């Protein structure tokens, strides 16, 4: 059978699209604060019905090129301001200059997102629940790791590096993420464990984190069983941006004498530096940092260094090339399980305390984007992500626990208007995981995919989305697996302040190399291979509504969603009691259902006192056993308060509640003392930031941060005390 | 007069303060469940066989009687047996203590076991069994409840080992 080369497809698209590129206009503009008249940097401008958009620079300026002639509608959004729209008429070849003003609002609404459909969209047009954490949220909270940013997103629980969206994941020894993670569109799950490496993500460079809740395999393929976490990095502007942060702090002494493990106070410290600037057609972002932490437990410290760089070349009015690279290196003590609750801050007795786990992660990639017309965009990405870990004693490698994994990715995506009311997104993707390990053996896993999605504006206030993706996964000598992942959704704008949505979609996750081939001792357990695991899959559906009003007693934005996640063939670690040594094997075990409701509310209790509340109530059921699904909490609840009594003073308090995990694997208790102990979790973080600019006439900010300030003791994964209380002083200059 | 909004803020803050203190507390744990005691080696240190014939000695408690040699390690790996760290050798007596995980549990076979060869999976010999005096073929089962601290002493006679459980 003859096949059409992807290269020919790309060339055809290039040739056919160049014809219409001349019939366009340019819009230049400035966006300012309506009350103060000051320029607004970072505002997002989007041309409705097109792929076009821009972000304002430091002086509030923006430029949108390749604008089609005729009547166009601009949608402008910015955190802290009410969204605005305006209609313009532009002529072919025209250079239009406009000035827009935005009205300040404390409600964080109407974000622009790119992850739900792999193109720029208003969040309200997305038929599935999506949450956004902005750079301002990250900076305001002084976060040093991006997983901390996810802890205050409704429906998400984070257990170490494992993220669970609406209960999709339980405790799986850290392997096999059911959430796809992307950085500027590049997949970032490791090639062997298929896990998330939060420590490699560049905190200072992240513009926003978008979290798609629910199966996302129709666009993102394997791994997006429970959802997608997509990080979008900042764009450099012509005004140079320089940012320095340093922090230092300590862990407080435990309340119980038996838990005191250090004669001296354990400390933590770190620093970040970032520089970014656009020079002509080239923009550069460079950042890096260090982290040092003694830990709150014995044998739990680490030292880490990391760096990130992105170079973007605007080769022509329509062509952009982006080259990026980043990496991290870490040496850490490896606390696996506690030595019982009485010694919760000590590892098990048989741990070799001279041993260190050394890890390194390096990634690099190239992204070419060609804007053929106002509505036709070709995007081509190549990238690779290398992860490596090994145990060392006194600097010398120990052979029993080593793995190097390369995850190579390539993707071509083409988005165009099919008609005046429909947008088509199509793509081809290839991923190859190449693993060399004394734990997993030498394995090669490949996934080849094709996808298409169409959004149709049926009525001015009614948008329907349908999509389908096909994936073929193959691991070494095993039979290949074929997966089809459809999706459908609809959004209906009831009025200017109310949007309803409904969606259904399929997700799947192919077993990782680690789940299939691991032969390792993990703490007290032996893990044995099981190459015959099938992919796990899910169907998730939801109905939701978002309403924003400024006319009630309080200004309020509320989002409510009902969801149903049907999970099939879930890959779970279990003890193989049919084997004489009862090792842990990963196998397709469960048919599960998670029904739930999620509500997010944002309001201003007082003019300078904002509150955000998110609550997710779920019923996670194991349908085969007719019992509660293991390692899931049924209530996730967070509150955030922000109080700005003075223009230079910001006081914040966050409260996070997670209900007690109802069911765990009781056999863990046979190996690890009190491994089944668990309590509800009540964590309060508090922060105080002082803007020193009025005093020192420079952009200096001082922060005092307290985490878990009431020193609440709980477990986050079995037999592991969650982080206890710490206090940090932070100084930022920009 | 305090406004209604401030009352809401105050109430939420107080609720948070009340709930966010506490959590896990080792003081809430029941006392450990243990089996401990003394092993007396009849004839004293001089009665021990040559040093290279016994590689290690441990007290092992089994949920059920192991019927093949490989069941010893397999039971430990399955979590259905527990053993102590290696005990001192060529001594007159030794003291042991074993923390019982996940009580309550029933142990049908409690022994002093020796690794007598290079193969940790097969080279096990029982040196003494928890059984009525003079009837080593009738092991005594023990039910260990939460907080139980059971004392079990053994006498090892190298010249008169108990019947081995293996078929």
Short mmCIF file of C-alpha atoms in Angstrom, two decimals, chain A residues 325-702:
data_model
loop_
_atom_site.label_atom_id
_atom_site.label_comp_id
_atom_site.label_asym_id
_atom_site.label_seq_id
_atom_site.Cartn_x
_atom_site.Cartn_y
_atom_site.Cartn_z
CA UNK A 325 17.14 23.83 26.45
CA UNK A 326 17.12 23.17 30.15
CA UNK A 327 18.56 20.83 32.68
CA UNK A 328 18.98 20.03 36.33
CA UNK A 329 21.36 18.02 38.47
CA UNK A 330 20.57 16.82 41.95
CA UNK A 331 22.12 14.75 44.70
CA UNK A 332 19.71 13.66 47.39
CA UNK A 333 19.47 11.45 50.38
CA UNK A 334 16.76 8.91 49.73
CA UNK A 335 14.18 8.64 52.47
CA UNK A 336 11.81 5.88 51.34
CA UNK A 337 9.69 4.91 54.38
CA UNK A 338 9.61 5.91 57.99
CA UNK A 339 10.65 3.65 60.82
CA UNK A 340 7.15 3.68 62.29
CA UNK A 341 5.18 6.65 63.61
CA UNK A 342 7.27 6.78 66.77
CA UNK A 343 10.24 7.45 64.53
CA UNK A 344 8.43 9.23 61.73
CA UNK A 345 11.40 11.45 60.92
CA UNK A 346 13.82 8.55 60.64
CA UNK A 347 14.21 6.15 57.72
CA UNK A 348 14.07 2.41 58.17
CA UNK A 349 16.97 0.83 60.01
CA UNK A 350 18.44 -1.01 57.02
CA UNK A 351 19.06 2.16 54.99
CA UNK A 352 22.66 2.78 53.97
CA UNK A 353 23.07 6.41 54.96
CA UNK A 354 26.21 6.84 52.90
CA UNK A 355 24.18 6.29 49.73
CA UNK A 356 22.96 9.21 47.61
CA UNK A 357 20.57 9.22 44.68
CA UNK A 358 22.06 11.26 41.85
CA UNK A 359 19.74 12.40 39.11
CA UNK A 360 20.12 14.55 36.04
CA UNK A 361 17.56 15.71 33.50
CA UNK A 362 18.30 17.50 30.27
CA UNK A 363 15.92 18.60 27.54
CA UNK A 364 16.22 20.47 24.29
CA UNK A 365 13.98 21.24 21.39
CA UNK A 366 13.13 23.32 18.36
CA UNK A 367 9.78 24.81 17.47
CA UNK A 368 8.98 26.28 14.08
CA UNK A 369 5.75 28.14 13.59
CA UNK A 370 4.58 29.41 10.23
CA UNK A 371 1.58 31.70 10.01
CA UNK A 372 0.34 31.26 6.44
CA UNK A 373 -2.79 33.33 6.80
CA UNK A 374 -4.64 34.90 9.66
CA UNK A 375 -6.28 31.56 10.28
CA UNK A 376 -3.74 29.01 9.07
CA UNK A 377 -0.82 28.06 11.25
CA UNK A 378 1.69 25.26 10.89
CA UNK A 379 3.58 24.29 13.99
CA UNK A 380 6.44 21.79 13.95
CA UNK A 381 8.23 20.64 17.08
CA UNK A 382 11.21 18.39 17.72
CA UNK A 383 12.55 17.70 21.15
CA UNK A 384 14.25 15.25 23.41
CA UNK A 385 14.22 14.72 27.15
CA UNK A 386 16.93 12.71 28.88
CA UNK A 387 16.63 11.50 32.45
CA UNK A 388 19.22 9.61 34.40
CA UNK A 389 19.44 8.31 37.93
CA UNK A 390 22.00 6.27 39.81
CA UNK A 391 22.96 5.50 43.37
CA UNK A 392 26.37 6.52 44.60
CA UNK A 393 28.31 5.86 47.76
CA UNK A 394 31.09 8.33 48.52
CA UNK A 395 30.89 9.50 44.91
CA UNK A 396 31.23 6.03 43.46
CA UNK A 397 28.39 4.58 41.44
CA UNK A 398 26.54 1.60 42.87
CA UNK A 399 25.47 -0.66 40.05
CA UNK A 400 22.16 -1.94 41.31
CA UNK A 401 19.94 1.07 40.61
CA UNK A 402 20.73 2.93 37.41
CA UNK A 403 18.62 4.04 34.47
CA UNK A 404 19.08 6.36 31.51
CA UNK A 405 16.04 7.18 29.42
CA UNK A 406 15.70 9.27 26.29
CA UNK A 407 12.28 10.44 25.25
CA UNK A 408 12.35 11.80 21.70
CA UNK A 409 9.32 13.69 20.43
CA UNK A 410 8.28 15.16 17.10
CA UNK A 411 4.99 16.73 16.18
CA UNK A 412 3.54 18.64 13.24
CA UNK A 413 0.29 20.48 13.76
CA UNK A 414 -1.75 22.44 11.28
CA UNK A 415 -4.65 24.67 12.27
CA UNK A 416 -6.89 26.39 9.78
CA UNK A 417 -10.39 27.74 9.27
CA UNK A 418 -12.37 25.16 7.35
CA UNK A 419 -15.21 27.60 6.85
CA UNK A 420 -16.18 30.91 8.35
CA UNK A 421 -17.64 29.07 11.33
CA UNK A 422 -15.28 26.15 11.83
CA UNK A 423 -11.66 25.70 12.85
CA UNK A 424 -9.78 22.50 12.12
CA UNK A 425 -6.73 21.36 14.06
CA UNK A 426 -4.82 18.33 12.74
CA UNK A 427 -1.54 16.80 13.68
CA UNK A 428 0.94 13.95 13.49
CA UNK A 429 3.14 12.97 16.42
CA UNK A 430 5.87 10.46 17.15
CA UNK A 431 7.40 9.60 20.48
CA UNK A 432 10.25 7.16 21.05
CA UNK A 433 11.41 6.18 24.53
CA UNK A 434 14.86 4.60 24.58
CA UNK A 435 15.76 3.13 27.96
CA UNK A 436 19.04 1.62 29.10
CA UNK A 437 18.88 0.40 32.67
CA UNK A 438 20.00 -2.29 35.03
CA UNK A 439 16.57 -2.02 36.62
CA UNK A 440 14.36 -2.09 33.52
CA UNK A 441 16.72 -3.63 30.95
CA UNK A 442 17.28 -2.11 27.52
CA UNK A 443 13.88 -1.24 26.07
CA UNK A 444 12.47 0.82 23.23
CA UNK A 445 8.90 2.05 23.28
CA UNK A 446 7.33 4.00 20.43
CA UNK A 447 4.02 5.78 19.96
CA UNK A 448 2.85 7.05 16.56
CA UNK A 449 -0.23 9.24 16.51
CA UNK A 450 -2.54 11.25 14.31
CA UNK A 451 -5.29 13.57 15.47
CA UNK A 452 -7.91 15.98 14.23
CA UNK A 453 -10.26 18.32 16.03
CA UNK A 454 -12.87 20.71 14.75
CA UNK A 455 -14.62 23.55 16.52
CA UNK A 456 -17.83 24.75 14.94
CA UNK A 457 -19.57 27.98 15.90
CA UNK A 458 -23.12 26.77 15.37
CA UNK A 459 -24.63 29.95 16.75
CA UNK A 460 -22.87 33.12 17.92
CA UNK A 461 -23.19 31.82 21.46
CA UNK A 462 -22.93 28.08 20.79
CA UNK A 463 -19.64 26.34 19.99
CA UNK A 464 -19.34 22.61 19.42
CA UNK A 465 -16.08 20.65 19.44
CA UNK A 466 -15.41 17.16 18.09
CA UNK A 467 -12.09 15.39 17.88
CA UNK A 468 -10.42 12.03 17.38
CA UNK A 469 -6.91 10.74 17.88
CA UNK A 470 -5.39 7.40 16.89
CA UNK A 471 -2.30 6.09 18.69
CA UNK A 472 -0.24 3.00 17.96
CA UNK A 473 2.04 2.01 20.82
CA UNK A 474 4.73 -0.64 20.58
CA UNK A 475 7.29 -1.79 23.08
CA UNK A 476 10.22 -3.84 21.86
CA UNK A 477 9.03 -7.36 20.97
CA UNK A 478 5.53 -7.07 22.40
CA UNK A 479 2.44 -6.89 20.17
CA UNK A 480 1.47 -3.34 19.29
CA UNK A 481 -1.53 -1.67 20.91
CA UNK A 482 -3.94 0.54 19.00
CA UNK A 483 -6.04 3.19 20.72
CA UNK A 484 -8.76 5.48 19.41
CA UNK A 485 -9.61 8.47 21.58
CA UNK A 486 -12.63 10.55 20.59
CA UNK A 487 -13.96 13.67 22.28
CA UNK A 488 -16.97 15.95 21.94
CA UNK A 489 -18.00 19.10 23.73
CA UNK A 490 -20.17 22.14 23.61
CA UNK A 491 -20.17 25.61 25.20
CA UNK A 492 -23.23 27.81 25.36
CA UNK A 493 -22.99 31.47 26.34
CA UNK A 494 -26.27 32.01 28.17
CA UNK A 495 -25.57 35.70 28.69
CA UNK A 496 -22.54 37.98 28.96
CA UNK A 497 -21.75 36.61 32.42
CA UNK A 498 -22.82 32.99 32.20
CA UNK A 499 -21.42 30.16 30.14
CA UNK A 500 -22.52 26.53 30.29
CA UNK A 501 -20.40 23.66 29.03
CA UNK A 502 -20.59 19.92 28.53
CA UNK A 503 -18.03 17.44 27.29
CA UNK A 504 -17.17 13.80 27.02
CA UNK A 505 -13.82 12.32 26.05
CA UNK A 506 -11.68 9.24 26.20
CA UNK A 507 -8.25 8.97 27.74
CA UNK A 508 -5.68 6.22 27.78
CA UNK A 509 -2.22 5.53 29.08
CA UNK A 510 0.13 2.92 27.74
CA UNK A 511 2.08 1.09 30.41
CA UNK A 512 5.48 2.60 31.02
CA UNK A 513 8.74 0.74 30.63
CA UNK A 514 9.06 0.73 34.42
CA UNK A 515 5.65 -0.80 34.96
CA UNK A 516 6.34 -3.54 32.42
CA UNK A 517 9.96 -4.39 33.13
CA UNK A 518 10.94 -3.23 36.63
CA UNK A 519 12.94 -5.77 38.58
CA UNK A 520 14.03 -3.97 41.67
CA UNK A 521 13.90 -3.82 45.40
CA UNK A 522 12.02 -0.67 46.39
CA UNK A 523 12.47 -0.14 50.08
CA UNK A 524 11.13 -3.26 51.72
CA UNK A 525 9.48 -4.53 48.57
CA UNK A 526 10.51 -6.58 45.59
CA UNK A 527 9.08 -5.43 42.26
CA UNK A 528 8.78 -8.00 39.46
CA UNK A 529 8.20 -7.44 35.74
CA UNK A 530 4.89 -7.97 33.96
CA UNK A 531 5.34 -7.21 30.24
CA UNK A 532 1.78 -8.17 29.35
CA UNK A 533 0.05 -5.12 30.83
CA UNK A 534 -2.55 -3.56 28.59
CA UNK A 535 -3.10 0.21 28.32
CA UNK A 536 -5.49 1.64 30.88
CA UNK A 537 -8.27 3.87 29.67
CA UNK A 538 -10.97 6.23 30.80
CA UNK A 539 -14.11 7.98 29.67
CA UNK A 540 -14.75 11.26 31.40
CA UNK A 541 -17.76 13.46 31.08
CA UNK A 542 -18.79 16.67 32.73
CA UNK A 543 -21.43 19.35 32.76
CA UNK A 544 -20.46 22.75 34.10
CA UNK A 545 -21.45 26.35 34.36
CA UNK A 546 -19.48 29.52 35.05
CA UNK A 547 -21.09 32.73 36.21
CA UNK A 548 -19.55 36.09 36.98
CA UNK A 549 -21.41 38.96 38.52
CA UNK A 550 -20.54 42.32 39.97
CA UNK A 551 -24.12 43.07 40.93
CA UNK A 552 -24.65 40.86 43.93
CA UNK A 553 -23.86 41.91 47.47
CA UNK A 554 -20.33 40.77 46.72
CA UNK A 555 -18.63 40.55 43.34
CA UNK A 556 -18.51 36.84 42.65
CA UNK A 557 -17.20 34.43 40.07
CA UNK A 558 -18.45 30.88 40.49
CA UNK A 559 -17.79 27.74 38.49
CA UNK A 560 -19.60 24.49 39.19
CA UNK A 561 -19.04 21.16 37.43
CA UNK A 562 -20.49 17.69 37.78
CA UNK A 563 -18.17 15.00 36.53
CA UNK A 564 -18.05 11.27 35.96
CA UNK A 565 -14.75 9.47 35.36
CA UNK A 566 -15.12 5.87 34.24
CA UNK A 567 -11.78 4.10 34.55
CA UNK A 568 -10.97 0.79 32.84
CA UNK A 569 -8.11 -1.68 33.29
CA UNK A 570 -6.35 0.63 35.74
CA UNK A 571 -2.72 -0.32 36.13
CA UNK A 572 -2.07 -0.62 39.83
CA UNK A 573 0.79 -2.05 41.88
CA UNK A 574 -0.35 -5.16 43.71
CA UNK A 575 1.21 -8.03 45.59
CA UNK A 576 1.36 -11.17 43.48
CA UNK A 577 0.37 -13.68 46.14
CA UNK A 578 0.46 -16.52 43.61
CA UNK A 579 4.24 -16.17 43.51
CA UNK A 580 6.27 -17.69 46.31
CA UNK A 581 7.93 -14.36 47.10
CA UNK A 582 4.77 -12.26 46.60
CA UNK A 583 6.51 -9.46 44.74
CA UNK A 584 4.78 -6.28 43.69
CA UNK A 585 3.75 -6.38 40.06
CA UNK A 586 1.96 -3.76 38.03
CA UNK A 587 -1.13 -5.24 36.49
CA UNK A 588 -4.50 -4.27 35.02
CA UNK A 589 -6.71 -4.61 38.03
CA UNK A 590 -9.51 -2.22 38.43
CA UNK A 591 -12.70 -1.01 36.93
CA UNK A 592 -13.50 2.16 38.77
CA UNK A 593 -15.92 5.04 38.75
CA UNK A 594 -15.40 8.48 40.25
CA UNK A 595 -18.48 10.64 40.44
CA UNK A 596 -18.13 14.11 41.80
CA UNK A 597 -18.97 17.75 41.97
CA UNK A 598 -16.54 20.63 41.98
CA UNK A 599 -17.18 24.26 42.81
CA UNK A 600 -14.82 27.22 42.67
CA UNK A 601 -15.80 30.60 44.03
CA UNK A 602 -13.86 33.85 43.93
CA UNK A 603 -14.97 37.05 45.54
CA UNK A 604 -13.95 40.21 47.35
CA UNK A 605 -15.20 40.18 50.93
CA UNK A 606 -13.86 43.70 51.34
CA UNK A 607 -12.31 46.08 48.84
CA UNK A 608 -8.84 44.91 49.84
CA UNK A 609 -9.69 41.37 50.98
CA UNK A 610 -10.03 38.70 48.32
CA UNK A 611 -11.09 35.11 48.87
CA UNK A 612 -10.96 32.06 46.68
CA UNK A 613 -12.57 28.77 47.61
CA UNK A 614 -12.48 25.47 45.77
CA UNK A 615 -14.14 22.28 46.86
CA UNK A 616 -14.27 18.92 45.15
CA UNK A 617 -16.45 16.14 46.54
CA UNK A 618 -15.97 12.72 44.99
CA UNK A 619 -17.15 9.17 45.37
CA UNK A 620 -14.27 7.00 44.15
CA UNK A 621 -15.50 3.40 43.80
CA UNK A 622 -13.75 0.18 42.88
CA UNK A 623 -16.52 -1.48 40.88
CA UNK A 624 -14.95 -4.95 40.86
CA UNK A 625 -14.70 -5.09 44.64
CA UNK A 626 -17.70 -2.85 45.25
CA UNK A 627 -15.60 -0.89 47.68
CA UNK A 628 -13.93 2.49 47.98
CA UNK A 629 -11.10 2.97 45.52
CA UNK A 630 -7.74 2.78 47.27
CA UNK A 631 -5.61 5.84 48.02
CA UNK A 632 -8.25 8.42 47.15
CA UNK A 633 -9.66 11.21 49.28
CA UNK A 634 -13.30 12.03 48.82
CA UNK A 635 -13.04 15.74 49.75
CA UNK A 636 -10.45 18.22 48.49
CA UNK A 637 -10.98 21.73 49.73
CA UNK A 638 -8.88 24.87 49.68
CA UNK A 639 -9.40 28.47 50.71
CA UNK A 640 -7.17 31.38 49.80
CA UNK A 641 -7.27 34.79 51.38
CA UNK A 642 -5.36 37.85 50.24
CA UNK A 643 -5.48 41.07 52.23
CA UNK A 644 -3.78 44.27 51.15
CA UNK A 645 -4.29 46.72 54.01
CA UNK A 646 -1.68 49.10 52.58
CA UNK A 647 -0.43 49.58 49.06
CA UNK A 648 2.98 48.21 50.02
CA UNK A 649 1.79 45.37 52.27
CA UNK A 650 0.23 42.07 51.18
CA UNK A 651 -0.91 39.44 53.65
CA UNK A 652 -1.95 36.01 52.37
CA UNK A 653 -3.27 32.88 54.00
CA UNK A 654 -4.08 29.57 52.33
CA UNK A 655 -5.89 26.66 53.93
CA UNK A 656 -5.95 23.22 52.36
CA UNK A 657 -8.04 20.28 53.52
CA UNK A 658 -7.87 16.74 52.25
CA UNK A 659 -10.17 14.16 53.76
CA UNK A 660 -8.74 10.96 55.17
CA UNK A 661 -7.94 8.33 52.57
CA UNK A 662 -10.55 5.71 53.28
CA UNK A 663 -8.84 2.62 51.91
CA UNK A 664 -5.23 1.57 51.48
CA UNK A 665 -3.36 -1.63 50.69
CA UNK A 666 -3.29 -3.39 54.03
CA UNK A 667 -0.40 -5.64 52.98
CA UNK A 668 1.96 -2.68 53.17
CA UNK A 669 1.64 -3.00 56.91
CA UNK A 670 3.36 -6.35 56.81
CA UNK A 671 6.53 -4.70 55.54
CA UNK A 672 6.49 -1.18 56.88
CA UNK A 673 5.51 -0.35 60.41
CA UNK A 674 2.22 1.57 60.61
CA UNK A 675 2.11 2.05 56.85
CA UNK A 676 -1.67 2.34 57.01
CA UNK A 677 -1.75 5.30 59.38
CA UNK A 678 -3.52 8.28 57.87
CA UNK A 679 -5.49 11.29 59.03
CA UNK A 680 -7.32 14.13 57.34
CA UNK A 681 -4.96 16.89 56.29
CA UNK A 682 -5.35 20.52 57.40
CA UNK A 683 -2.51 22.67 56.11
CA UNK A 684 -2.25 26.43 56.54
CA UNK A 685 0.34 28.48 54.70
CA UNK A 686 0.76 32.19 55.44
CA UNK A 687 2.80 34.87 53.75
CA UNK A 688 3.56 38.52 54.27
CA UNK A 689 5.10 40.60 51.50
CA UNK A 690 6.48 44.10 51.89
CA UNK A 691 7.09 46.16 48.79
CA UNK A 692 10.20 48.22 49.54
CA UNK A 693 9.95 50.35 46.44
CA UNK A 694 8.39 53.34 48.24
CA UNK A 695 11.21 53.21 50.76
CA UNK A 696 14.22 52.38 48.61
CA UNK A 697 13.06 53.52 45.15
CA UNK A 698 13.96 50.21 43.65
CA UNK A 699 11.85 47.15 42.77
CA UNK A 700 12.72 45.25 45.91
CA UNK A 701 10.23 43.02 47.69
CA UNK A 702 10.69 41.30 51.02
#
